PDB file of C-alpha atoms and ligand atoms in Angstrom:
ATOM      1  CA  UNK A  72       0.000   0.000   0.000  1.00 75.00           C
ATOM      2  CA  UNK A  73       0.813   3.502  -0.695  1.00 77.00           C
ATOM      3  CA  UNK A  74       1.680   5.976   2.209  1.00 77.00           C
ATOM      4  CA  UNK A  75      -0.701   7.898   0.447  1.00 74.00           C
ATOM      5  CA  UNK A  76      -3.741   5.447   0.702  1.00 81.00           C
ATOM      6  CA  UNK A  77      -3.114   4.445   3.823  1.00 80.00           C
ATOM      7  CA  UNK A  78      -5.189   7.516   5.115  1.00 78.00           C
ATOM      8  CA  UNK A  79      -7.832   7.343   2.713  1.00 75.00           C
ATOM      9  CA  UNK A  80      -8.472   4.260   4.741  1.00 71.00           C
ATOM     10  CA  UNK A  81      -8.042   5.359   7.977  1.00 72.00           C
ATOM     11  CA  UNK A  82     -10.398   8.151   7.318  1.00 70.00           C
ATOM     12  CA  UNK A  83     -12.738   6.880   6.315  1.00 65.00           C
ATOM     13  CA  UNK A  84     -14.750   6.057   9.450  1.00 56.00           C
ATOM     14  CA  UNK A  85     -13.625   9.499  10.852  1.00 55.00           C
ATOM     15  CA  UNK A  86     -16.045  12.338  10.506  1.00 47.00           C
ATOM     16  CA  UNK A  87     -15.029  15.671   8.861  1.00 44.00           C
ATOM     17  CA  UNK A  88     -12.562  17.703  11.328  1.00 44.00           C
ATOM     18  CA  UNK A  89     -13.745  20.355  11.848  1.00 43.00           C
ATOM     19  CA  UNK A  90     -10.572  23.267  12.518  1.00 42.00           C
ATOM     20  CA  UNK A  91     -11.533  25.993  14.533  1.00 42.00           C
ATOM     21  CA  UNK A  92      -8.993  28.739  14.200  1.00 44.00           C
ATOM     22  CA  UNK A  93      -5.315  28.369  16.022  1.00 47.00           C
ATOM     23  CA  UNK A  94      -4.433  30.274  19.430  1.00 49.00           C
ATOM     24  CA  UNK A  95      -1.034  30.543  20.404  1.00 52.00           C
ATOM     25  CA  UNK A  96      -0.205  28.303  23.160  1.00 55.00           C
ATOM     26  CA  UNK A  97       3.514  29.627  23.875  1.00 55.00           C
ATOM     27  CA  UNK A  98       4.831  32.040  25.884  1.00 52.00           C
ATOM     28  CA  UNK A  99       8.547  34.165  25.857  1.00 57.00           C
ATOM     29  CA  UNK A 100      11.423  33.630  28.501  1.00 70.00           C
ATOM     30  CA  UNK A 101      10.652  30.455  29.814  1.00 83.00           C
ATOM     31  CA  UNK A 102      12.516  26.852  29.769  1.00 92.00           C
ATOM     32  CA  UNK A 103      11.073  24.338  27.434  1.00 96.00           C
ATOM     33  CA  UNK A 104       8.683  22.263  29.529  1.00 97.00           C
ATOM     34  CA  UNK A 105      10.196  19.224  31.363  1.00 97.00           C
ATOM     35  CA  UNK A 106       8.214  16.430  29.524  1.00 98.00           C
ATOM     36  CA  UNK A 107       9.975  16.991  26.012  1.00 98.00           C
ATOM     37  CA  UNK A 108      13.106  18.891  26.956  1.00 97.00           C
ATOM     38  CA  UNK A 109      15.389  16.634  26.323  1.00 97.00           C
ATOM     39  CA  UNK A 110      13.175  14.896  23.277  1.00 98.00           C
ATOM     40  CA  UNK A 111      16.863  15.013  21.359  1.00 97.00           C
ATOM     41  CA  UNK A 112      18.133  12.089  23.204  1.00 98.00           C
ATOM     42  CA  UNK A 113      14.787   9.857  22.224  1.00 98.00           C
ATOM     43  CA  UNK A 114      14.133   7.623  19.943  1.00 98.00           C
ATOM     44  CA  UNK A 115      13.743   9.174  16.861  1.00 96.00           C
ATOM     45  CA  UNK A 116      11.385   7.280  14.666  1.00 95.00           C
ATOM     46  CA  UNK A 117      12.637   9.253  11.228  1.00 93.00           C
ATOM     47  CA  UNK A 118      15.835   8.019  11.489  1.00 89.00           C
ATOM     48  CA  UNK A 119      15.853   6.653   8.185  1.00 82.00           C
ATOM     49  CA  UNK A 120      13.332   8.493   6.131  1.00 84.00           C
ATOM     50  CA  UNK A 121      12.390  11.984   6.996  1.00 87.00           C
ATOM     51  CA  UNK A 122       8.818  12.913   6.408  1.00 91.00           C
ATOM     52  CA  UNK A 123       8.428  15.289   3.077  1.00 91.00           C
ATOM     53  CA  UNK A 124       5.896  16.049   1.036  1.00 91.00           C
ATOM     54  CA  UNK A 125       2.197  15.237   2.246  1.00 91.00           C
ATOM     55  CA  UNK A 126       2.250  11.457   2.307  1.00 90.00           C
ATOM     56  CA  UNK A 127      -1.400  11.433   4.651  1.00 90.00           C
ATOM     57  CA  UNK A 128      -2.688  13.841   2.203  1.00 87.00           C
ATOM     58  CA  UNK A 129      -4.021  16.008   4.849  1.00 89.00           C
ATOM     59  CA  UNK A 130      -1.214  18.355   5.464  1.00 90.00           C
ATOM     60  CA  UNK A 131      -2.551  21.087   4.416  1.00 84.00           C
ATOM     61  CA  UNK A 132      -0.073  24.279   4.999  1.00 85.00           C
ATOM     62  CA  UNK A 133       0.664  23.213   8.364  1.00 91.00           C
ATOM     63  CA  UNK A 134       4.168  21.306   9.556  1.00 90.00           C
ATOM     64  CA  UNK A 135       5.870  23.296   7.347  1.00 91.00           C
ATOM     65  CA  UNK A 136       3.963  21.965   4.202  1.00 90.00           C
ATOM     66  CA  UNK A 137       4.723  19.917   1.273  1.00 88.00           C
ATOM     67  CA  UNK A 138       8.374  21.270   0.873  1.00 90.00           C
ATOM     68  CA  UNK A 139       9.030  20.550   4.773  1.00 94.00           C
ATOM     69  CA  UNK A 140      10.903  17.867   5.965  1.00 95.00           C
ATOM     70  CA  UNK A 141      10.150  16.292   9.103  1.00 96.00           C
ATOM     71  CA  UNK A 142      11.641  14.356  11.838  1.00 97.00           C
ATOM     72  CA  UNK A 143       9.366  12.194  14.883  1.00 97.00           C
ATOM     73  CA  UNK A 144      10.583  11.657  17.983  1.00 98.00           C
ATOM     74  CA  UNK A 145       9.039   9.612  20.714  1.00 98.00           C
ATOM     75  CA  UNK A 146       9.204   9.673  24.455  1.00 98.00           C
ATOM     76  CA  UNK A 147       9.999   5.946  26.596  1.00 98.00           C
ATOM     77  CA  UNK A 148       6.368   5.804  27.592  1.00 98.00           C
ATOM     78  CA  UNK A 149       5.137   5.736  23.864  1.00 98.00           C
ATOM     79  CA  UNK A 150       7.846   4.339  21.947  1.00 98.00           C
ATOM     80  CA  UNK A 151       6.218   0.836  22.443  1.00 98.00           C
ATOM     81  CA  UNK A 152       2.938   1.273  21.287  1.00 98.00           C
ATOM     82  CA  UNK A 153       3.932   3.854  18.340  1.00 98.00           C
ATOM     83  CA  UNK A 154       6.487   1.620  16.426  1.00 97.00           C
ATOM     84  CA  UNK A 155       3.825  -0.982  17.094  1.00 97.00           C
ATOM     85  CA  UNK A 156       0.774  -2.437  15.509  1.00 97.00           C
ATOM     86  CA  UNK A 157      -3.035  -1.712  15.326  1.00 97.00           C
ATOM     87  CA  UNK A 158      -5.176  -1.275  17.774  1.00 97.00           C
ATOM     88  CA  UNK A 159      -3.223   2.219  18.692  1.00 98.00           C
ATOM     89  CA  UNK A 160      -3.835   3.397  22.629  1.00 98.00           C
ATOM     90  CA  UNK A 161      -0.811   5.382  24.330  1.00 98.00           C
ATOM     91  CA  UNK A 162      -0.241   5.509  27.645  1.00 98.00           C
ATOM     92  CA  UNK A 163      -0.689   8.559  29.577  1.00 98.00           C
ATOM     93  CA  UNK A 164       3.036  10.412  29.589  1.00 98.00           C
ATOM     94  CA  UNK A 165       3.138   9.676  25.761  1.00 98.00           C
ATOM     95  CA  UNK A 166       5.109  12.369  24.090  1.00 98.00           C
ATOM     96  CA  UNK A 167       5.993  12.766  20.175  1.00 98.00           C
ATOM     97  CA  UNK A 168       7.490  15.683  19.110  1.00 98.00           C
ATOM     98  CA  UNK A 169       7.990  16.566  15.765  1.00 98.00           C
ATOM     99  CA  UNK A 170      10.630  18.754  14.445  1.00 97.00           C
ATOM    100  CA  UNK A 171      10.315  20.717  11.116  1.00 97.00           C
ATOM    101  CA  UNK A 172      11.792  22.401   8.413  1.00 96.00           C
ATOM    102  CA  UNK A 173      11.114  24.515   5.764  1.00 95.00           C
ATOM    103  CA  UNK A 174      13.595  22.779   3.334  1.00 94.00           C
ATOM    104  CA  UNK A 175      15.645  19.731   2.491  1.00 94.00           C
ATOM    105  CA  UNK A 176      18.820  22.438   3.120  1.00 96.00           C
ATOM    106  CA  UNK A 177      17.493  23.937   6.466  1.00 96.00           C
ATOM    107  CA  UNK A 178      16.913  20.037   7.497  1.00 96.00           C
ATOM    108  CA  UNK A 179      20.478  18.970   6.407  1.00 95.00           C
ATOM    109  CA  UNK A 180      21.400  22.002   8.321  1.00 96.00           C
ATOM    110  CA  UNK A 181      19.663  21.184  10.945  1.00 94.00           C
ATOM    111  CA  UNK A 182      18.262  25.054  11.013  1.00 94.00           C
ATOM    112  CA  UNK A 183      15.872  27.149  12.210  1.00 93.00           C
ATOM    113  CA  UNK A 184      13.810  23.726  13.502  1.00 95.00           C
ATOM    114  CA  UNK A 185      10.393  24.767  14.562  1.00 97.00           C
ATOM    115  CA  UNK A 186       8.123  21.962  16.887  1.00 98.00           C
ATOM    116  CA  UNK A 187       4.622  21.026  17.688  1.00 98.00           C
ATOM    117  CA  UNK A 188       4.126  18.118  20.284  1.00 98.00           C
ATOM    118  CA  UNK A 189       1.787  15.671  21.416  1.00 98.00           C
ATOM    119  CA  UNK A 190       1.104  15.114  24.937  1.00 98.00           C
ATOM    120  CA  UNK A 191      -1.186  12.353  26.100  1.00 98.00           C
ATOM    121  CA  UNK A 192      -2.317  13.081  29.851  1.00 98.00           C
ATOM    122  CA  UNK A 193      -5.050  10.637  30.787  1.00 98.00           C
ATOM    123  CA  UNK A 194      -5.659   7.463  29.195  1.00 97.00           C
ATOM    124  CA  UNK A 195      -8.290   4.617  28.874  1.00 96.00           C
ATOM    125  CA  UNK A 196     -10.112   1.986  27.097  1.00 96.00           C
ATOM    126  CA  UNK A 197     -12.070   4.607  25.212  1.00 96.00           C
ATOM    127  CA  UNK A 198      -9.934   6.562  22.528  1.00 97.00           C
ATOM    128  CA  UNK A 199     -10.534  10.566  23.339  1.00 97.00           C
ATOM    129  CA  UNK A 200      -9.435  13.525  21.638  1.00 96.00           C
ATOM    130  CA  UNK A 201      -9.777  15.333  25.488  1.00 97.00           C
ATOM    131  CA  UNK A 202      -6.838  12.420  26.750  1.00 98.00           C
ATOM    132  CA  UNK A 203      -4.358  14.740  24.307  1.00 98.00           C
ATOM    133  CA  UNK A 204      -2.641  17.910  24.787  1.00 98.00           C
ATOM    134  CA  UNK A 205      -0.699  20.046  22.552  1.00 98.00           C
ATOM    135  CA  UNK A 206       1.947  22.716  22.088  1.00 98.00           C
ATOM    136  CA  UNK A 207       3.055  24.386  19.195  1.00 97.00           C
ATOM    137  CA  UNK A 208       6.592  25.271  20.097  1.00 97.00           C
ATOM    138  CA  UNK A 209       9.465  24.053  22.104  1.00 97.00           C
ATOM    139  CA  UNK A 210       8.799  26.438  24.733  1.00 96.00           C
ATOM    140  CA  UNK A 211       5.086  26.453  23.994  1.00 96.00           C
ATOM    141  CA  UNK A 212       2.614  25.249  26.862  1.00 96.00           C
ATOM    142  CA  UNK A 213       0.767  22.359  26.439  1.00 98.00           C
ATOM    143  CA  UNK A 214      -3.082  22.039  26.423  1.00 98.00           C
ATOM    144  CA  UNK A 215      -6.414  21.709  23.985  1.00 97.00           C
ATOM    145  CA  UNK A 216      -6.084  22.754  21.193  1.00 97.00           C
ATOM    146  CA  UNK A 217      -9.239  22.677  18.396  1.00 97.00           C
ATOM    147  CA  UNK A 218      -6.877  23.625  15.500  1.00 97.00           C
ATOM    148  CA  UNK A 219      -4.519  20.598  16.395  1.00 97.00           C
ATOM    149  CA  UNK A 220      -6.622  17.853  17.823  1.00 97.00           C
ATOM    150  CA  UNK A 221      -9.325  19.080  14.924  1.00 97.00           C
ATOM    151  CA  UNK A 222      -6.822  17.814  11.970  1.00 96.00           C
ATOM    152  CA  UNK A 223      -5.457  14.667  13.960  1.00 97.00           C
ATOM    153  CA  UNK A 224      -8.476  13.373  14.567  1.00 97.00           C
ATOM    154  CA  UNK A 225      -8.696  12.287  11.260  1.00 97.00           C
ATOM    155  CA  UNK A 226      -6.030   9.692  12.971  1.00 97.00           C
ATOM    156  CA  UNK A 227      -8.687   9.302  15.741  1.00 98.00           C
ATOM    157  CA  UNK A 228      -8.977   5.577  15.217  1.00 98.00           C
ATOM    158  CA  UNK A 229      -5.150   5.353  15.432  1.00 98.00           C
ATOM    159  CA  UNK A 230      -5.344   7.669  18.680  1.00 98.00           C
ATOM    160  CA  UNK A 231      -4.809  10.732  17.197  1.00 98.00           C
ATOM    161  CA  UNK A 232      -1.848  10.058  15.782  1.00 98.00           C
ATOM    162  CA  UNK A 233      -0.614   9.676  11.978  1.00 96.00           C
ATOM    163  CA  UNK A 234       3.394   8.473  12.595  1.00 96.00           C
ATOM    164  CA  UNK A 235       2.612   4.174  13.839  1.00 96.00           C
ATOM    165  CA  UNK A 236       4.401   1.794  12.855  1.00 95.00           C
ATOM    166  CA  UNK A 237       1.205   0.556  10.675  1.00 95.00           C
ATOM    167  CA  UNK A 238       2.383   3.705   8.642  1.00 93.00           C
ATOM    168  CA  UNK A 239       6.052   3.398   8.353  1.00 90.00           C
ATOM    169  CA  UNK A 240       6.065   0.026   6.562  1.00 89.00           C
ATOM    170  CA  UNK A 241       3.881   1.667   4.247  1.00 86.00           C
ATOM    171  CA  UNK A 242       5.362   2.599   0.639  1.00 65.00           C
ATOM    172  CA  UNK A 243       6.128   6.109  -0.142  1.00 67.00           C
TER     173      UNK A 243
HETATM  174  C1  HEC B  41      -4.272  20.292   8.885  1.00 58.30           C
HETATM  175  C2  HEC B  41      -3.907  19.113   9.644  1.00 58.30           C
HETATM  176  C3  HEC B  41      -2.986  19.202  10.854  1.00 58.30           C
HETATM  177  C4  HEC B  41      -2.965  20.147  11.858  1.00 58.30           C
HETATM  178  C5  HEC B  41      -3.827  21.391  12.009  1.00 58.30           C
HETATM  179  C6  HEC B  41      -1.934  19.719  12.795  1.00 58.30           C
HETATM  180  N1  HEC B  41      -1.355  18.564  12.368  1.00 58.30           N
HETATM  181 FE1  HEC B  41       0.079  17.502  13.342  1.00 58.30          FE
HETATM  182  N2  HEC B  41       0.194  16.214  11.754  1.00 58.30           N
HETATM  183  C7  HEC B  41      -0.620  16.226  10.647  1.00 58.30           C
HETATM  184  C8  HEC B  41      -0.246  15.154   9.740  1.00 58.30           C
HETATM  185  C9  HEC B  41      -0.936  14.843   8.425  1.00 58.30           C
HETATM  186  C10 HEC B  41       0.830  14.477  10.361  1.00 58.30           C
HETATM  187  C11 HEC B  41       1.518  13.218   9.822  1.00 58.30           C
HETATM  188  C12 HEC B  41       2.771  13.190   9.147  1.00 58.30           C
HETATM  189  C13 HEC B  41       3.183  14.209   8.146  1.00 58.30           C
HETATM  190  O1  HEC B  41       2.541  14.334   7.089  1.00 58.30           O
HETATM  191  O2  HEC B  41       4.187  14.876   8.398  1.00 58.30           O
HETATM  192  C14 HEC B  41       1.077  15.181  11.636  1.00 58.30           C
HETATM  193  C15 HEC B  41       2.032  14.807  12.572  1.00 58.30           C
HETATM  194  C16 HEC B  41       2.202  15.365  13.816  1.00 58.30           C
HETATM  195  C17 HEC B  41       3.085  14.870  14.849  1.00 58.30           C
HETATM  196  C18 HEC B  41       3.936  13.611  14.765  1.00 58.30           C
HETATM  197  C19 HEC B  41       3.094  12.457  15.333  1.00 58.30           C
HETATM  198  C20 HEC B  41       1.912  12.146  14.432  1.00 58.30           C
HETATM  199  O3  HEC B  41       0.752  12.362  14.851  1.00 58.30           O
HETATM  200  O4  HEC B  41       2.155  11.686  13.289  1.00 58.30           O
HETATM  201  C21 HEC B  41       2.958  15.694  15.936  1.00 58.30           C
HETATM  202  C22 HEC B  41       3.705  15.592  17.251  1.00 58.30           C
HETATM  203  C23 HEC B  41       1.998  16.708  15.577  1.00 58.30           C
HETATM  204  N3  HEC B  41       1.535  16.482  14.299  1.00 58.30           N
HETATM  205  C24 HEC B  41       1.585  17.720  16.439  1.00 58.30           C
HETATM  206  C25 HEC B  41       0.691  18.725  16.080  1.00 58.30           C
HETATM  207  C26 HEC B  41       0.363  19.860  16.923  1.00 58.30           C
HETATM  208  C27 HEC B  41       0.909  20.112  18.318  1.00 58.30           C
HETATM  209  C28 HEC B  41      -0.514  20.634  16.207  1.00 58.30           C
HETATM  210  C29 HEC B  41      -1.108  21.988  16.584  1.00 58.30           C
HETATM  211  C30 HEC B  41      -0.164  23.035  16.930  1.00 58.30           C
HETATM  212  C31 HEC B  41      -0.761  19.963  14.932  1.00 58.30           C
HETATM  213  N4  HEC B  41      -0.019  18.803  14.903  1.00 58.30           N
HETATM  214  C32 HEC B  41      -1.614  20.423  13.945  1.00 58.30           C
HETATM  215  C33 HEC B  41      -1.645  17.097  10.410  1.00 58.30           C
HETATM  216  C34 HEC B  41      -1.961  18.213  11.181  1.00 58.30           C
END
């Protein structure tokens, strides 16, 4: 299967996200929080294959776009179930950050990196958009977000996230 179809699937069941503007969740002069500080020294699940172009086909403008490249990274506490199979349910103290760049050259460069994370705080049996918080820079603040959790809920079935391990082995 094609990365590309492999959303087209998972969509399918999901109902049309709805995205409801973006407010900024960061503020200046702080440290980055404590949960993904040190998300350099995790696994990092792009290690062989950056993410470019829109392989989900539901990028949009956002992550940097179709010209971006972009790496994954994934805390202890998720690493498990992400490079796993389906059925997808993380573990509250899941983190995935992803790091982006606006070209192939600022990637190689490893410049001016921008990053949105993932941060799962409660979990369950039932899947829940409200068991995920989000920030949309390293020093951001974490918490709801309509614009983020709006567009990954298309991965709702996969708990709202797109990068499993389902996905890797797909084709690009
Ligand atoms: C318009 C849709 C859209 C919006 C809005 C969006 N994302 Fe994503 N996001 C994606 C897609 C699609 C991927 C999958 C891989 C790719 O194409 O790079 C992704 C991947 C990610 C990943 C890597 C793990 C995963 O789910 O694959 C993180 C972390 C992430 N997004 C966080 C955020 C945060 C935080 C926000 C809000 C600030 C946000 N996203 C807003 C579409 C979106």
């Amino acid at each position: 299967m094609k990365k590309s179809d492999y959303y087209k699937l998972v969509a399918a069941g999901a109902t049309t996200a709805l995205l409801v503007g973006c407010s900024s969740l960061s503020a200046p002069f702080k440290e980055a929080d404590a949960r993904w500080a040190d998300f350099k020294s995790w696994t990092k699940v792009t290690e062989l294959e950056p993410s470019t172009g829109n392989p989900t086909g539901f990028l949009g403008g956002v992550h940097m776009g179709d010209e971006g490249y972009r790496d994954v990274y994934v805390n202890d506490i998720a690493k498990d179930t992400l490079l796993g199979s389906a059925p997808y349910n993380y573990p509250a103290g899941s983190v995935i950050v992803k790091e982006q760049f606006a070209s192939k050259a600022d990637w190689e460069a490893g410049r001016k990196g921008a990053h949105t994370i993932s941060v799962k705080v409660a979990d369950g049996d039932q899947l829940s958009k409200e068991n995920w918080n989000w920030a949309d820079s390293y020093k951001g603040t974490a918490g709801e977000s309509a614009f983020c959790s709006g567009c990954h809920s298309i991965a709702a079935a996969n708990d709202y996230v797109f990068t499993n391990g389902d996905f890797l082995k797909t084709q690009p």
